PDB file of C-alpha atoms in Angstrom:
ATOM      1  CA  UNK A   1     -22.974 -18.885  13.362  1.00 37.00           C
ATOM      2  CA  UNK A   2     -19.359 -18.265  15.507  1.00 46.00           C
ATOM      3  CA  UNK A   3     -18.089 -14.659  14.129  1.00 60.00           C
ATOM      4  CA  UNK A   4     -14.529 -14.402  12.675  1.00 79.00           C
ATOM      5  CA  UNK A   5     -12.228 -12.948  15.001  1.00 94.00           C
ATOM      6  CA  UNK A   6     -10.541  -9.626  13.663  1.00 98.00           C
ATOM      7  CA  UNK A   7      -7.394 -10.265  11.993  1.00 98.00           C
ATOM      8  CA  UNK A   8      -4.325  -7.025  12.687  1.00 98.00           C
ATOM      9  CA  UNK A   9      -2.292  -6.708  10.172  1.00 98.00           C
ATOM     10  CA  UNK A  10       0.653  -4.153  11.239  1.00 98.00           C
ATOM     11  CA  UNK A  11       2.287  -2.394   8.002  1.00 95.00           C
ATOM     12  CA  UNK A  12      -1.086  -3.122   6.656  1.00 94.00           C
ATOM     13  CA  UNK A  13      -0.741   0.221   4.273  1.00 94.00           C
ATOM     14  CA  UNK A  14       2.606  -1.849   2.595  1.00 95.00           C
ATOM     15  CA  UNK A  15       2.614  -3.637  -0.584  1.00 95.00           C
ATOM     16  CA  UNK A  16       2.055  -7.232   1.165  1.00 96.00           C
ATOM     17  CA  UNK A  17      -0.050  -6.056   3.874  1.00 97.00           C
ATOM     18  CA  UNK A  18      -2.503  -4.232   1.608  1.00 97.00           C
ATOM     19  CA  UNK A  19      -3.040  -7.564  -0.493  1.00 97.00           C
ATOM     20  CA  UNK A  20      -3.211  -9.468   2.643  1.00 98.00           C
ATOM     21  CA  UNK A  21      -5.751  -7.282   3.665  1.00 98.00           C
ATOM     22  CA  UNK A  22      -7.938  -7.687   0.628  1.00 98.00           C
ATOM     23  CA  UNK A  23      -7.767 -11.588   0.390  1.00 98.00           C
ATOM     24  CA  UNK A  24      -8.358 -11.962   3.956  1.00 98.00           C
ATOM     25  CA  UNK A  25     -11.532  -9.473   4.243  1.00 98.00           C
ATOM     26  CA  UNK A  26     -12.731 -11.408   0.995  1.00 97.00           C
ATOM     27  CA  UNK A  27     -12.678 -14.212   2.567  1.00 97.00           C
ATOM     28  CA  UNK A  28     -14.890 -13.284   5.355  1.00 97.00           C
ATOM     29  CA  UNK A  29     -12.344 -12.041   7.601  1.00 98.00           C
ATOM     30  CA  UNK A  30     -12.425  -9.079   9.504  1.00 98.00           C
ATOM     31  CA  UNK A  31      -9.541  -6.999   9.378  1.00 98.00           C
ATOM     32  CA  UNK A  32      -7.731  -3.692  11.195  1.00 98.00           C
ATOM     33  CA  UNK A  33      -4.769  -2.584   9.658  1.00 98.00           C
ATOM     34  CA  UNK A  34      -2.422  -0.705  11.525  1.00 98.00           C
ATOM     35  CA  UNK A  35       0.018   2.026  10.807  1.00 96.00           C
ATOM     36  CA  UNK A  36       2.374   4.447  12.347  1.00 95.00           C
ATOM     37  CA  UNK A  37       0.072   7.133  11.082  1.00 96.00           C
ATOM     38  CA  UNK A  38      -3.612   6.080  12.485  1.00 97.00           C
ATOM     39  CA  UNK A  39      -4.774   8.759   9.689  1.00 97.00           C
ATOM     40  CA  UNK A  40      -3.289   7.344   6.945  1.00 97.00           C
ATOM     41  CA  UNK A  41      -3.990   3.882   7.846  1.00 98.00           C
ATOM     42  CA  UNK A  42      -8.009   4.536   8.329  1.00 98.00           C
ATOM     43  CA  UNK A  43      -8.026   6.453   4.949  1.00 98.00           C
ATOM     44  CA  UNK A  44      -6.146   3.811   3.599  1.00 98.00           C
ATOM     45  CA  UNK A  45      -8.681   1.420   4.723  1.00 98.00           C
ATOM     46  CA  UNK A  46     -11.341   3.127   3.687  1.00 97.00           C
ATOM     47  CA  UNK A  47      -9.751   3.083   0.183  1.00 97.00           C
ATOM     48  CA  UNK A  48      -9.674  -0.903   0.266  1.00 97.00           C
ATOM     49  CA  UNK A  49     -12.668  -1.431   1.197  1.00 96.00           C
ATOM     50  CA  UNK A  50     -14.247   0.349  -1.780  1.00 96.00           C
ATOM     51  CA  UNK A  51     -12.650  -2.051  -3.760  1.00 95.00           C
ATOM     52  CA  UNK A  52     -13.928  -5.619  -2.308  1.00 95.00           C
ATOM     53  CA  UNK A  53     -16.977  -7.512  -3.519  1.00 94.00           C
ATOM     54  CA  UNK A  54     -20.442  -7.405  -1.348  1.00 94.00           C
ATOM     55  CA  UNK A  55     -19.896  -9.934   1.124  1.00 94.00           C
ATOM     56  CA  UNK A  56     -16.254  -8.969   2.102  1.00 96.00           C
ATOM     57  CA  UNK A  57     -15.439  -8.439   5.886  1.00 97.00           C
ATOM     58  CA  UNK A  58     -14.783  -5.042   6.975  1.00 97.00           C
ATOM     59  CA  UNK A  59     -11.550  -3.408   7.009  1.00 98.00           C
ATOM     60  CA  UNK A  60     -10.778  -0.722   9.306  1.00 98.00           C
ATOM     61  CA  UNK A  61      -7.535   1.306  10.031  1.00 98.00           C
ATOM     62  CA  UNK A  62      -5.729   2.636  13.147  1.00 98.00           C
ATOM     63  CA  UNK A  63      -2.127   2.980  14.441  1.00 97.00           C
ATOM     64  CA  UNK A  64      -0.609  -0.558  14.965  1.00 97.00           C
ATOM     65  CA  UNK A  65      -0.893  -0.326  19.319  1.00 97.00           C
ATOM     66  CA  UNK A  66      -4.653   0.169  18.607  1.00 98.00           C
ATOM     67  CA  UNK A  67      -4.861  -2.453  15.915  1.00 98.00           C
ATOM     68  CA  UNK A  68      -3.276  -4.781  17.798  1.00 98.00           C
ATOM     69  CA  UNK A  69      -5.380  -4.194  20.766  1.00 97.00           C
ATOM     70  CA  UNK A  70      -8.457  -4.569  18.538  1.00 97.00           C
ATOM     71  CA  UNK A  71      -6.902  -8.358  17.293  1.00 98.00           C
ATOM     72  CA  UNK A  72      -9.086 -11.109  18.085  1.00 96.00           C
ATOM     73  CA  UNK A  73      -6.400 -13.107  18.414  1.00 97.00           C
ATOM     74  CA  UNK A  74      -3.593 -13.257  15.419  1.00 98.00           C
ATOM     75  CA  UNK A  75      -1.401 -10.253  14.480  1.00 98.00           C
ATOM     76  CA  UNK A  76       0.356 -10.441  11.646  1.00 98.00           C
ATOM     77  CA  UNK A  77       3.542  -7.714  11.249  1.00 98.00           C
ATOM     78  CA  UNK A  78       4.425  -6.874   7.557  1.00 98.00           C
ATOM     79  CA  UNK A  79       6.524  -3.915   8.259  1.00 97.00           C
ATOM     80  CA  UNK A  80      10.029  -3.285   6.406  1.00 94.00           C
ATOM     81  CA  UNK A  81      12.618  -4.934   8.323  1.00 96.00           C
ATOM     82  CA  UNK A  82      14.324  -1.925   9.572  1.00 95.00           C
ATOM     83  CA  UNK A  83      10.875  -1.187  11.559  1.00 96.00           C
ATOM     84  CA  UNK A  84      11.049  -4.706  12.846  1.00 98.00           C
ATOM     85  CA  UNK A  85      11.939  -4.582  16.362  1.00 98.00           C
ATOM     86  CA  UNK A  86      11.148  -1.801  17.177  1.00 97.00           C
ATOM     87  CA  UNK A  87       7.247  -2.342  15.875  1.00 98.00           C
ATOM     88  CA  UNK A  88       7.758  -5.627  18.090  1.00 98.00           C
ATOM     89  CA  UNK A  89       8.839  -3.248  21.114  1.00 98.00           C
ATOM     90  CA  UNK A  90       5.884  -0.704  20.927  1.00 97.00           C
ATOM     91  CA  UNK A  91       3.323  -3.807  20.751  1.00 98.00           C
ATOM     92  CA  UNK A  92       4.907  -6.170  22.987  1.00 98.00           C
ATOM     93  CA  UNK A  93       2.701  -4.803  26.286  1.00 97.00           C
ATOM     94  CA  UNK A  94      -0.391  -5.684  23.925  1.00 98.00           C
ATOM     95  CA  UNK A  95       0.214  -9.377  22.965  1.00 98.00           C
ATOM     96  CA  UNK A  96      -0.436 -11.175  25.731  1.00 93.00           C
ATOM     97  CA  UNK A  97      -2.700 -14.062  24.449  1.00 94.00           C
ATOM     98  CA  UNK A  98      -2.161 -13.292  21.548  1.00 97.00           C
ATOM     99  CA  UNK A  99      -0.217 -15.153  18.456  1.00 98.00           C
ATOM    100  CA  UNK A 100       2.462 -12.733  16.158  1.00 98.00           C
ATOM    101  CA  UNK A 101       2.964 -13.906  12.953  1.00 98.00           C
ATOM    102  CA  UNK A 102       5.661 -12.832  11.428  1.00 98.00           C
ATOM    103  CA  UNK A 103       5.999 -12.261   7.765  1.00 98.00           C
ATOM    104  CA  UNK A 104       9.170 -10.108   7.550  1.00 98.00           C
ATOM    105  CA  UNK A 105      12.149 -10.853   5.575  1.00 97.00           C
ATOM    106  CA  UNK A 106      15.649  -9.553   6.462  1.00 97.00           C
ATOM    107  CA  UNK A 107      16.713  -8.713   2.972  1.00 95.00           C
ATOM    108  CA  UNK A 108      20.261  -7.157   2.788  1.00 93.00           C
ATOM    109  CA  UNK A 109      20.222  -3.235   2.944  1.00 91.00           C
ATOM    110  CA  UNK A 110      19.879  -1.891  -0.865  1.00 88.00           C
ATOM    111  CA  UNK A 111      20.541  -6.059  -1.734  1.00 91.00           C
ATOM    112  CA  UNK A 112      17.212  -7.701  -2.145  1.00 88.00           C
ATOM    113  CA  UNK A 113      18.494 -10.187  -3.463  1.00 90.00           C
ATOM    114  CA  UNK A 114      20.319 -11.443  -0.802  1.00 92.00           C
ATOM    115  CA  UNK A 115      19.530 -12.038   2.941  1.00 93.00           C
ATOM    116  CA  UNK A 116      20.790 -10.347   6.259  1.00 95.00           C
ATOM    117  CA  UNK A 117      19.915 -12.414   8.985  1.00 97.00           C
ATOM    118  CA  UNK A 118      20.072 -11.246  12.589  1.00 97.00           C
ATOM    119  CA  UNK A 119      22.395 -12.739  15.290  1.00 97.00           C
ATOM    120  CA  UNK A 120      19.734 -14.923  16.718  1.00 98.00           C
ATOM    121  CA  UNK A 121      19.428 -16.539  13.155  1.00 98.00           C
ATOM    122  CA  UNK A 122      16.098 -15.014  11.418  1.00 98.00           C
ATOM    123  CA  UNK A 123      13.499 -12.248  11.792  1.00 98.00           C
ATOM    124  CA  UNK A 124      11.390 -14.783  13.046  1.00 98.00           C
ATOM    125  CA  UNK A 125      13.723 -16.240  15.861  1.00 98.00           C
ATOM    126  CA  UNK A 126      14.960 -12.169  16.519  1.00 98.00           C
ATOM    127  CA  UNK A 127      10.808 -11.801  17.294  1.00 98.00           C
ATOM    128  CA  UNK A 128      10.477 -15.128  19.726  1.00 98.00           C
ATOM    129  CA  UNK A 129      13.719 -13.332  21.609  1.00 98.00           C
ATOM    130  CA  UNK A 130      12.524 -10.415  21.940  1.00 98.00           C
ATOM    131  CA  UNK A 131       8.854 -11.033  23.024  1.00 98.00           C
ATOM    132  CA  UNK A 132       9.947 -14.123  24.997  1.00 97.00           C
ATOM    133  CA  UNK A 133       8.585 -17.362  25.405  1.00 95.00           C
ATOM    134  CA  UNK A 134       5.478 -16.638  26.692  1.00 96.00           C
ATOM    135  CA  UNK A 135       3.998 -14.973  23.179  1.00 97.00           C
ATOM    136  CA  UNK A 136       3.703 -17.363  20.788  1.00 98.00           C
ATOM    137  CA  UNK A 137       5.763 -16.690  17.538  1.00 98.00           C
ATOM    138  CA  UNK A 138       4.385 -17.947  14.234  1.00 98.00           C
ATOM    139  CA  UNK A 139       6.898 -17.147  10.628  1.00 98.00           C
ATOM    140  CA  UNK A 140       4.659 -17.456   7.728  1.00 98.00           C
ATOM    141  CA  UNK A 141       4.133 -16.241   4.560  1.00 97.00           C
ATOM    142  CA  UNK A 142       7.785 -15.206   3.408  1.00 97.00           C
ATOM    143  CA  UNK A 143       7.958 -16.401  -0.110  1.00 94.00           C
ATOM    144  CA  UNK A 144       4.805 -14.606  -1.378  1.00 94.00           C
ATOM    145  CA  UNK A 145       4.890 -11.999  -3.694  1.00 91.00           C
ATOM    146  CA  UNK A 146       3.227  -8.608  -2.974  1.00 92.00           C
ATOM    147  CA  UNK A 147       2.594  -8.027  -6.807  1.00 92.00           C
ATOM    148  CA  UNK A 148       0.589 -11.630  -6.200  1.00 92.00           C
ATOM    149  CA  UNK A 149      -1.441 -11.042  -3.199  1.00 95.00           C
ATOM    150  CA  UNK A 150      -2.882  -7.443  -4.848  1.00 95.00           C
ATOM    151  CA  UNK A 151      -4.350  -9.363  -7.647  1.00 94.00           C
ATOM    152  CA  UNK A 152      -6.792 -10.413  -5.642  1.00 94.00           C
ATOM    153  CA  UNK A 153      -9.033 -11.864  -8.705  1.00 93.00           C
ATOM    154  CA  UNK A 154      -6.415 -14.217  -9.133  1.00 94.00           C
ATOM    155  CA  UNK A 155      -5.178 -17.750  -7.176  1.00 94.00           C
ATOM    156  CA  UNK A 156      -2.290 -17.216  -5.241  1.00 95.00           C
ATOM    157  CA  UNK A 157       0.249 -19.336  -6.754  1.00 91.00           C
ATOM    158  CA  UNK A 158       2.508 -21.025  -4.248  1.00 94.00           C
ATOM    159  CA  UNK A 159       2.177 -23.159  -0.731  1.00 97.00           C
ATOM    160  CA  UNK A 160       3.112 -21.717   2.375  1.00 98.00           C
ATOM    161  CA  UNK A 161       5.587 -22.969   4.826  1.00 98.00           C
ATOM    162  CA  UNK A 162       5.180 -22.243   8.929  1.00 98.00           C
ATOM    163  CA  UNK A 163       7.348 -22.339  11.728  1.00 98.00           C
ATOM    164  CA  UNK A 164       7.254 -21.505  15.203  1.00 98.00           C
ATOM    165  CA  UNK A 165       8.037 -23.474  18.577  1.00 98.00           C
ATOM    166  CA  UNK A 166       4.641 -23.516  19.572  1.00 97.00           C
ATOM    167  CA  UNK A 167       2.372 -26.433  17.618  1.00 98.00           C
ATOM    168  CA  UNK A 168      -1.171 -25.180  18.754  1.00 98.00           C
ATOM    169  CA  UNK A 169      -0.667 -21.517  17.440  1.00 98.00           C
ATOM    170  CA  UNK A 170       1.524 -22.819  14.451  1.00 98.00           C
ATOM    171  CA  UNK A 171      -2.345 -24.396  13.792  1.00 98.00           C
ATOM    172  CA  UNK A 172      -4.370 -21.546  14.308  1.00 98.00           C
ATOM    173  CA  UNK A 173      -2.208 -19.893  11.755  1.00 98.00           C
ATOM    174  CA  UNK A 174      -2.732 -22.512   9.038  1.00 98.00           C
ATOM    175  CA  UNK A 175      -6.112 -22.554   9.519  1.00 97.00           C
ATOM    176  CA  UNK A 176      -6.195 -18.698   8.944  1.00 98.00           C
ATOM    177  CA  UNK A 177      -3.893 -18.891   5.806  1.00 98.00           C
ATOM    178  CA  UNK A 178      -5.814 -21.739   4.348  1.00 97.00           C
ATOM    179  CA  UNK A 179      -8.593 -19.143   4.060  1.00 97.00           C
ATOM    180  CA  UNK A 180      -7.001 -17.752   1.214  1.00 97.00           C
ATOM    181  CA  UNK A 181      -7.178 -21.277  -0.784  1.00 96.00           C
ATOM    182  CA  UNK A 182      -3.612 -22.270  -0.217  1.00 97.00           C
ATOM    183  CA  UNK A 183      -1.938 -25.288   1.246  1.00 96.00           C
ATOM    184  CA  UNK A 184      -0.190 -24.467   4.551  1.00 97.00           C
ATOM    185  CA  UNK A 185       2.762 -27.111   5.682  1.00 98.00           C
ATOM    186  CA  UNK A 186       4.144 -26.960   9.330  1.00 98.00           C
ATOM    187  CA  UNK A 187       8.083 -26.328   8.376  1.00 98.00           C
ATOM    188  CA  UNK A 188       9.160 -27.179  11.820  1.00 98.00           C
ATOM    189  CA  UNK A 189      10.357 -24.979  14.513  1.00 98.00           C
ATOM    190  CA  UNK A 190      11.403 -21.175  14.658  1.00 98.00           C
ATOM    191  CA  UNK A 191      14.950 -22.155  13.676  1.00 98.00           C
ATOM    192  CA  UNK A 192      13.605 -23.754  10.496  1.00 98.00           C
ATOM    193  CA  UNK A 193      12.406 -19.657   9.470  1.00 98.00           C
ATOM    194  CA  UNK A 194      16.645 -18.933   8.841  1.00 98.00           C
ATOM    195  CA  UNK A 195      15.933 -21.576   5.598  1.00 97.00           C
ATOM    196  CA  UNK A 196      12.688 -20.335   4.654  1.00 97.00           C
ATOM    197  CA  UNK A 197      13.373 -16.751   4.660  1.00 97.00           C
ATOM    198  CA  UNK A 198      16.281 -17.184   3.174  1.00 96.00           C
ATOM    199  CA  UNK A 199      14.090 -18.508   0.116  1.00 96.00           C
ATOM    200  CA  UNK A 200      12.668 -14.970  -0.819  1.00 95.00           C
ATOM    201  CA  UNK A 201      15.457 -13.547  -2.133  1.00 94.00           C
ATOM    202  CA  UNK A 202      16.499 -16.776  -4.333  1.00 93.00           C
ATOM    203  CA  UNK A 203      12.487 -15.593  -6.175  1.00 92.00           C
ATOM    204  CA  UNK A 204      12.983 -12.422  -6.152  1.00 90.00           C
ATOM    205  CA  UNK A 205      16.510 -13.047  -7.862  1.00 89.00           C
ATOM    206  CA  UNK A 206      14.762 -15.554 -10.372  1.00 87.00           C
ATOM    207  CA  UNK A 207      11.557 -12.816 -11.043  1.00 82.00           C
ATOM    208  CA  UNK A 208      13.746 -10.193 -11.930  1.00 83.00           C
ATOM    209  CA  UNK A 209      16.226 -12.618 -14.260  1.00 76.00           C
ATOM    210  CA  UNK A 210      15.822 -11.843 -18.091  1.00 74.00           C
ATOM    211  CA  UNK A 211      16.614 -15.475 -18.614  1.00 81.00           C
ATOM    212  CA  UNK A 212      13.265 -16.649 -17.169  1.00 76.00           C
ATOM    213  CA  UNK A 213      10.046 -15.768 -18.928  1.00 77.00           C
ATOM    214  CA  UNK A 214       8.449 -15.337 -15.621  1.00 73.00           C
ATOM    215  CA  UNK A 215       8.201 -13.483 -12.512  1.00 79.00           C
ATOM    216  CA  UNK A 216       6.278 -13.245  -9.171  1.00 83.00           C
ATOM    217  CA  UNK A 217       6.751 -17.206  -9.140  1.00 82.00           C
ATOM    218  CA  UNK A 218       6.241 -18.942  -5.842  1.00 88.00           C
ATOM    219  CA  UNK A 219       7.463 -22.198  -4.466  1.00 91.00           C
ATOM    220  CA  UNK A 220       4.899 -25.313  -4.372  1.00 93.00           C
ATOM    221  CA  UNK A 221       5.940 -28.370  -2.236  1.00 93.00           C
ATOM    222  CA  UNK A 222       5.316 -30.927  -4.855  1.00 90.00           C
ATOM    223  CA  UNK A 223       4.187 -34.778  -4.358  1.00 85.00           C
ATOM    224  CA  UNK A 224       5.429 -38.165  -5.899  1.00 88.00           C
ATOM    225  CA  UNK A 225       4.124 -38.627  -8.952  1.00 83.00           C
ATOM    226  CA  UNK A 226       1.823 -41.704  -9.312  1.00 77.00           C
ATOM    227  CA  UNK A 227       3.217 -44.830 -10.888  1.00 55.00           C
TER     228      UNK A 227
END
């Protein structure tokens, strides 16, 4: 039987990153979590994994260099947008051959409910430019609730849209989200990451609406119905 690769997740003691943790590592992938604080990430860890099923993966912490050193091969970054680049700038060395997914949103400073994107059009695009074409860029997983991924007992409740300019690693991400029982669709290029992050703070300004009698919704990519 091939082993699963481990699976860094930087900003892995956040809301998001700590669910993404949990779901992945239940699924039978290994994960690292990094931190700026290697302490507080491996006690974090060590936290988590008291709290997954027999069978789980292991989850280990370390500062986010190590962690992404330790990456099989995907790194996923799920720190606050004001850490953004310069997370990307302390890691970029580390990432050769490897594939950075990018979850971050820009969401307007004290405004999460609105959007900030960078000059070079989204976080995602803002990551390409700054690692250069030669790392492979992957956007992903914007439009998921934190509150959702934690309750890891549960389905997750939306698709997922990717983008990147690079169709092979845009792949090996699907394949790794699809782990987590959802349906992945390739959104396009890098560029196409200004519309879908831009989509977060439209949910987040529905969940928190008193005229909807729901919240943490996602967004599902919905066929025809049959005639």
């Amino acid at each position: 039987m091939t082993q699963t690769s481990t699976l860094a997740i930087l900003g892995g003691t956040g809301p998001q990153g700590t669910g993404l943790a949990l779901r992945f590592a239940k699924a039978g992938v290994p994960v690292v979590i990094g931190g700026r604080d290697a302490d507080k990430a491996r006690e974090h860890a060590k936290e988590l994994s008291q709290q997954l099923p027999d069978g789980s993966a292991e989850i280990t912490g370390t500062d986010n260099a190590t962690a992404t050193e330790q990456a099989g091969e995907l790194v996923i970054l799920s720190v606050p947008y004001a850490a953004h680049n310069a997370t990307l700038s302390e890691i970029k060395p580390l990432l050769s051959d490897k594939v950075l997914i990018d979850i971050v949103v820009p969401l307007a400073p004290k405004n999460p409910k609105a959007v900030e994107m960078p000059p070079e059009g989204s976080a995602t695009e803002a990551a390409q430019a700054l690692l250069g074409e030669d790392i492979a860029v992957v956007g992903a997983l914007h439009n998921v609730s934190a509150v959702t991924l934690n309750k890891v007992d549960q389905a997750i409740n939306c698709d997922v849209l990717v983008c990147g300019n690079q169709l092979e690693p845009k792949r090996k991400v699907m394949a790794l989200i699809s782990k987590l029982g959802v349906n992945c669709y390739n959104a396009g290029l890098a560029e196409s990451a200004r519309c879908v992050e831009a989509i977060t703070p439209i949910l987040i300004r529905l969940n928190i609406s008193k005229e909807v009698p729901f919240s943490h919704a996602g967004i599902t990519i919905c066929p025809p119905a049959e005639h």
